[in-house]
Coordinates of C-alpha atoms in Angstrom, one line a residue:
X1 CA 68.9 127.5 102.4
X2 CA 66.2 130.1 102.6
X3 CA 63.9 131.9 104.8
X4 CA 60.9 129.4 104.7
X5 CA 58.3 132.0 105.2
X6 CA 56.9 135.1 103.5
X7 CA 53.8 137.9 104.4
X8 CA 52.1 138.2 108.0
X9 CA 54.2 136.8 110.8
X10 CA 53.1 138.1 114.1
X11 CA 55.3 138.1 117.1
X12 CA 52.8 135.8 119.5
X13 CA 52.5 137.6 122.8
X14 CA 52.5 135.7 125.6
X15 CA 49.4 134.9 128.1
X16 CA 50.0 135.0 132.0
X17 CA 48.0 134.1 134.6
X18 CA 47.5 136.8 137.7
X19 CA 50.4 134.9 139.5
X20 CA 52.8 135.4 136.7
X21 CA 52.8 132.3 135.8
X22 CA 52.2 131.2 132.0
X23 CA 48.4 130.4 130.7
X24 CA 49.1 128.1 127.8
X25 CA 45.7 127.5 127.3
X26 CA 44.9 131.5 126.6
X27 CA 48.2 131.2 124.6
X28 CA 47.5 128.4 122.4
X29 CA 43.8 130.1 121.9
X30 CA 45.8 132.8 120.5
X31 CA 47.6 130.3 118.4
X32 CA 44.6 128.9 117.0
X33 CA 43.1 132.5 115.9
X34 CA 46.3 133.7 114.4
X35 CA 46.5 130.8 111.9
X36 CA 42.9 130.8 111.5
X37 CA 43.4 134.5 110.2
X38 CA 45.4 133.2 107.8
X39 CA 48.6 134.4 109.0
X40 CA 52.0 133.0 107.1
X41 CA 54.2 132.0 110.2
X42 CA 54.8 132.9 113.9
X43 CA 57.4 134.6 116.0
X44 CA 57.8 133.2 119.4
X45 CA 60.0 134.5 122.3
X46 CA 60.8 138.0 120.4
X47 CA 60.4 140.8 122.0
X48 CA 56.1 141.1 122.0
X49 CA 56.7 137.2 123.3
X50 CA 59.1 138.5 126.1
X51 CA 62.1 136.2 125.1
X52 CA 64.1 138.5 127.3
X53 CA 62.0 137.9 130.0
X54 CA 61.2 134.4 130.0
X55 CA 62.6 131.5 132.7
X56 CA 64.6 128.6 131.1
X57 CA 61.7 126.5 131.7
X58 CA 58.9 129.0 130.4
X59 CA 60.7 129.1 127.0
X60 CA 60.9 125.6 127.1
X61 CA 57.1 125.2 127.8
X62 CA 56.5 128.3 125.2
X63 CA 58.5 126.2 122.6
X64 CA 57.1 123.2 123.0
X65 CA 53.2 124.2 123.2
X66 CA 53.5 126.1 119.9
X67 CA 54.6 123.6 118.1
X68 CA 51.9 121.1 119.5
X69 CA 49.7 123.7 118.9
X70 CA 51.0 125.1 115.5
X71 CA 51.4 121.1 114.1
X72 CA 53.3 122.2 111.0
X73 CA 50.8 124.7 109.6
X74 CA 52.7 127.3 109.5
X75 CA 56.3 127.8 109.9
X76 CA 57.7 128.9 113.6
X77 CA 60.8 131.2 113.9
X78 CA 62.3 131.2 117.5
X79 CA 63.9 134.4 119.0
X80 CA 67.2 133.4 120.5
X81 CA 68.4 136.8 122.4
X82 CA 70.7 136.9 125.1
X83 CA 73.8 139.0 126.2
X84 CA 76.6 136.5 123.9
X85 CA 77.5 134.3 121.7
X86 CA 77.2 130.6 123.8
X87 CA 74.0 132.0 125.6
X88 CA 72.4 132.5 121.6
X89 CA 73.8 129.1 120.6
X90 CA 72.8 127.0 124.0
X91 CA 69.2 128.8 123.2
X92 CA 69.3 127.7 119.5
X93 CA 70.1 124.1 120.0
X94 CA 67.0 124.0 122.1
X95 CA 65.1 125.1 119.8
X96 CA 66.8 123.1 116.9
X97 CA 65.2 120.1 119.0
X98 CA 61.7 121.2 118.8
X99 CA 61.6 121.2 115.3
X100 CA 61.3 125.0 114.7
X101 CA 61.9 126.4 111.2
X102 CA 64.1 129.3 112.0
X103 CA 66.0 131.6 114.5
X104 CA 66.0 135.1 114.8
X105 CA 69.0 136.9 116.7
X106 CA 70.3 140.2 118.0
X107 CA 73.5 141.3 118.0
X108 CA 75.0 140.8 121.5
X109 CA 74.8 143.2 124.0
X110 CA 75.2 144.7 127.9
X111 CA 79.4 144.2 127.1
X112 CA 79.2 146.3 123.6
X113 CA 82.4 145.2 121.3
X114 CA 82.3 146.9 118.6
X115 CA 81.3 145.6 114.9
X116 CA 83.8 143.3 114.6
X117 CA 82.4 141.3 117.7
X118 CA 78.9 141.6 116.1
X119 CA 79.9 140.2 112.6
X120 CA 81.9 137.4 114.8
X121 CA 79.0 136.4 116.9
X122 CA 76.6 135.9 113.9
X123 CA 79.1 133.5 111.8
X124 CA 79.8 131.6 115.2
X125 CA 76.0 131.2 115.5
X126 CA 75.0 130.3 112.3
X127 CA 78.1 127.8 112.2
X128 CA 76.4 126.4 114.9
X129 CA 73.4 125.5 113.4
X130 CA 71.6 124.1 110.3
X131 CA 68.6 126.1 110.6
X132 CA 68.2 129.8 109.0
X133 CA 69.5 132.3 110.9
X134 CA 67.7 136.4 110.8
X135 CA 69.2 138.7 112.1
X136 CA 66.8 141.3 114.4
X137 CA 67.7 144.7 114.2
X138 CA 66.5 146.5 117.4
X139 CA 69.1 149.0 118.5
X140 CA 66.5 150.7 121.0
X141 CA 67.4 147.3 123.2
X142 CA 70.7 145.9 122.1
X143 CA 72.5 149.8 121.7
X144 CA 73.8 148.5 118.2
X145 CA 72.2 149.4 115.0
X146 CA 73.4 146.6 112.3
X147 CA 75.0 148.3 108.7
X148 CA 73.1 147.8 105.2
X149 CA 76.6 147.0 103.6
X150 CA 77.0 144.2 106.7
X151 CA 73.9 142.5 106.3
X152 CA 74.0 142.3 102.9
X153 CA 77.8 140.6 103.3
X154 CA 76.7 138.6 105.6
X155 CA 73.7 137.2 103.4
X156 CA 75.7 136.9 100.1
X157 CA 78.2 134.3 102.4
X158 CA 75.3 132.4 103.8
X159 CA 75.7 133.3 107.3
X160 CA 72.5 135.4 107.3
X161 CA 69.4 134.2 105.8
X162 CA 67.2 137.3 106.6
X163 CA 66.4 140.2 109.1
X164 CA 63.8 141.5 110.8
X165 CA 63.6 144.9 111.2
X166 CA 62.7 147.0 114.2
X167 CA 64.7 149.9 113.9
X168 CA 62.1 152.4 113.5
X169 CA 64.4 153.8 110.6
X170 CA 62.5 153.7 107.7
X171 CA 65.3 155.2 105.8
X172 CA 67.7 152.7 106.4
X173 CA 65.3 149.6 105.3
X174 CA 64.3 151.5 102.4
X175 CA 68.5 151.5 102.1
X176 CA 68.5 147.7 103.0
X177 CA 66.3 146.9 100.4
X178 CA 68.0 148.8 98.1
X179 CA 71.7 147.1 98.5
X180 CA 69.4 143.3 98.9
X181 CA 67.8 143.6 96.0
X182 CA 70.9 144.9 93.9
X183 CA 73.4 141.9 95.6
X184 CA 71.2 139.1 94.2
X185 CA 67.9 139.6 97.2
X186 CA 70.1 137.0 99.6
X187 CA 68.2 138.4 102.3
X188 CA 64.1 137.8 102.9
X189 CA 63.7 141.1 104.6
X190 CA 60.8 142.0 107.0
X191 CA 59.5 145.2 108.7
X192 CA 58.5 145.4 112.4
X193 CA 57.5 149.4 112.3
X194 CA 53.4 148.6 112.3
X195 CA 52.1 151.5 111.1
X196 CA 54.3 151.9 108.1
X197 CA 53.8 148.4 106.8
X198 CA 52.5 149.7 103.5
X199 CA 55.5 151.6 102.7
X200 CA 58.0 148.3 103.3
X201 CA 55.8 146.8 101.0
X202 CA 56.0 149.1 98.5
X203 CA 59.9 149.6 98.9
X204 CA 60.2 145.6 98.6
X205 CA 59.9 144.1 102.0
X206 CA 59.2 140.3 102.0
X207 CA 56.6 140.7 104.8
X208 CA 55.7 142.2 108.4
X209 CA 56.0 140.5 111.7
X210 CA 53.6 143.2 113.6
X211 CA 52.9 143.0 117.0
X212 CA 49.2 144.5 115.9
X213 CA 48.9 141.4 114.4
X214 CA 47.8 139.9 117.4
X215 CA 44.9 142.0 118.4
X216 CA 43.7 142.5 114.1
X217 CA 45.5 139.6 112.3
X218 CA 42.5 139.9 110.1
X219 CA 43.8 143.7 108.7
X220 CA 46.9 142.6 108.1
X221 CA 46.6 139.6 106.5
X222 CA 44.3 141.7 104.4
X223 CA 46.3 144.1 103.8
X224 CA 49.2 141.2 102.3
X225 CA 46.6 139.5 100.2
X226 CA 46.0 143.3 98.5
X227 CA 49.6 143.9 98.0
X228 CA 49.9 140.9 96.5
X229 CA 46.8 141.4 94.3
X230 CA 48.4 145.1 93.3
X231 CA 45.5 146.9 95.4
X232 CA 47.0 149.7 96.2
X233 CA 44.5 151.5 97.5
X234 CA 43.3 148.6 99.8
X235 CA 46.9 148.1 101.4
X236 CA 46.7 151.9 101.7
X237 CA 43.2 152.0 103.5
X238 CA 43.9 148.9 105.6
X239 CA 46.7 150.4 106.9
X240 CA 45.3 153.9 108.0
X241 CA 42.8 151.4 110.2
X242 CA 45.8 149.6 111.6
X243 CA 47.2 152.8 112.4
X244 CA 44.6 153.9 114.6
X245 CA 44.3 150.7 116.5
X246 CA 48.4 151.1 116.9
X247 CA 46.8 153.5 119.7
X248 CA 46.4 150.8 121.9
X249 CA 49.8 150.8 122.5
X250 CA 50.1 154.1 123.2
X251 CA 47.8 155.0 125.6
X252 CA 49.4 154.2 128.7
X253 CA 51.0 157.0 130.7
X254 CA 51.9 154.7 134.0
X255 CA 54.1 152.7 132.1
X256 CA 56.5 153.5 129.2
X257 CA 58.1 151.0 126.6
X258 CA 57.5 147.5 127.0
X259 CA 55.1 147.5 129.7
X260 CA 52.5 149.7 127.5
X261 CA 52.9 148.5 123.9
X262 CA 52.8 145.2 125.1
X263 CA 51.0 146.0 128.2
X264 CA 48.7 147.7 125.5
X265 CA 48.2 144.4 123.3
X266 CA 47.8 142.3 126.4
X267 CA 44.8 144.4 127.3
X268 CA 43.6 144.4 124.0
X269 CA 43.2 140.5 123.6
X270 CA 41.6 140.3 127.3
X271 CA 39.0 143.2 126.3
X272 CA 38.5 140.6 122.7
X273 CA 37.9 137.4 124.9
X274 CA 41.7 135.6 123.9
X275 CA 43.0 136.4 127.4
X276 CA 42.1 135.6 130.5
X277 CA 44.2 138.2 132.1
X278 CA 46.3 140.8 130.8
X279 CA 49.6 140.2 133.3
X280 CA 52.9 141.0 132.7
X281 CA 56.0 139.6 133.8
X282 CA 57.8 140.6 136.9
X283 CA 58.6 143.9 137.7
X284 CA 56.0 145.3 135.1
X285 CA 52.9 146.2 136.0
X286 CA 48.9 146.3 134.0
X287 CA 47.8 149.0 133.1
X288 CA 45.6 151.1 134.9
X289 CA 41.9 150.5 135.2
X290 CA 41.5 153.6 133.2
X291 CA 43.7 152.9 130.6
X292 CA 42.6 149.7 130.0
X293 CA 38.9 151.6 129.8
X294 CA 40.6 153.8 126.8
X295 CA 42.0 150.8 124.9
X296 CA 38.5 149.2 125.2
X297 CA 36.9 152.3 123.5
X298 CA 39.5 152.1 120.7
X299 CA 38.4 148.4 119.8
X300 CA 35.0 149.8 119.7
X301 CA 35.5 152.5 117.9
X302 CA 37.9 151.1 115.4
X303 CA 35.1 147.8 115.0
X304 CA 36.9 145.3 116.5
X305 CA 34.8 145.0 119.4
X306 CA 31.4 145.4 119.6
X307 CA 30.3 148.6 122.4

């Protein structure tokens, strides 16, 4: 079994109405643009497409309109993240019914057990399932950064099929890549860090899964098609741009974290005409009115919108 995907896969953010409640049609809009940007698969229910977040029923609904939308263009990898192990298993089976092409999980978290307990909770999910199973690596939620020498393990025995990294420590991917690469590359290994997409590339990632990549799937499908074509200079170039439209996720002051990266990317795709509104889930606000003004001027300034 292997990862069934490779390149661009962004993490799809999810569209609400002012109420709160979910605006598939603004959602499947963004569907429709992704793919037509030529991106290589989709994250749903991650982090950007508030898994954590999410009703029973709205990941239900989330699930099934992305794969009536998606209709086996391109592969769709489901984030399965909660607290432990039966919660991440009752989450993949309902995604196992939708037909999705992959899971990604987190190591279990709130009542931290150790290593041990991680390692055990990723063989009990993957025994419960015949789809591939990624691990995500996002200590900044789950309070647990997974090993190098533990991933790898866990990918030479099957259990792991891949990871997707959002660590922000470029040192230990670059590591990760390193110990993959000399155990046989049992691992497809993606970076989540944005605006160092170039340098996972060039250290031997299999592909990005950027939360950018909803407001310019365009750059970083670009960016892919150079790497692949041995452009450096291109992949360099497209990602300084990419960098400076990463400030739309950093503009806001109100909020902090979640609520203005993808507070920010929400605002972004209202300002490009994706969204209806830019709402958050319940307790997190939108951004001001002002800094919704600054992440307009950064689309203009950066070309993506026109002033």
């Amino acid at each position: 079994m292997s990862i069934p995907v490779e390149g661009v896969v962004p993490p799809v953010v999810v569209a609400r109405h002012e109420d709160g409640s979910l605006d598939q049609v603004s959602y499947v809009r963004n569907i429709n643009r992704l793919i037509d940007a030529g991106v290589h698969g989709l994250f749903i229910l991650g982090s950007s497409g508030e898994g954590v977040f999410c009703t029973a029923s709205e990941r239900e609904q989330i699930i099934a309109d992305t794969m009536e939308a998606v209709k086996g263009r391109v592969p769709v990898l489901v984030g399965c993240i909660e607290t432990q192990t039966a919660k991440v298993i009752e989450q993949v089976k309902a995604a196992e019914a939708h037909g999705v092409d992959g899971v990604v999980v987190t190591a279990p978290f709130y009542a931290l057990g150790g290593l041990d307990q991680v390692e055990e909770h990723f063989r009990q999910v993957a025994n419960a399932t015949s789809l591939p199973v990624l691990a995500y690596d996002i200590p900044v939620c789950v309070h647990v950064k997974l090993p190098v020498a533990l991933l790898v393990q866990l990918g030479l025995e099957g259990v792991l099929h891949g990871v997707k990294d959002s660590s922000g420590d470029d040192v230990s991917f670059r590591n990760l890549v390193i110990a993959n690469r000399e155990a046989g590359s049992p691992l497809a290994l993606f970076t989540g860090h944005e605006v160092v997409v170039d340098g996972a590339y060039l250290s031997g990632a299999d592909g990005s899964v950027p939360g950018l990549g909803n407001v310019d799937p365009e750059g970083y499908v670009r960016q892919w098609n150079a790497f692949k074509a041995g452009d450096w200079e291109t992949v360099r170039k497209e990602q300084d741009r990419l960098a400076r439209v990463m400030a739309v996720a950093r503009l806001a002051t109100s909020v902090f974290g979640f609520g203005a990266g993808v507070g920010g990317f929400k605002v972004a795709l209202k300002h490009l005409g994706v969204f209806e509104s830019a709402a958050m889930p319940a307790p997190v606000p939108q951004l001001t009115g002002a800094e919704q003004d600054a992440i307009r001027d950064v689309l203009v300034e950066t070309g993506l919108l026109s002033a």
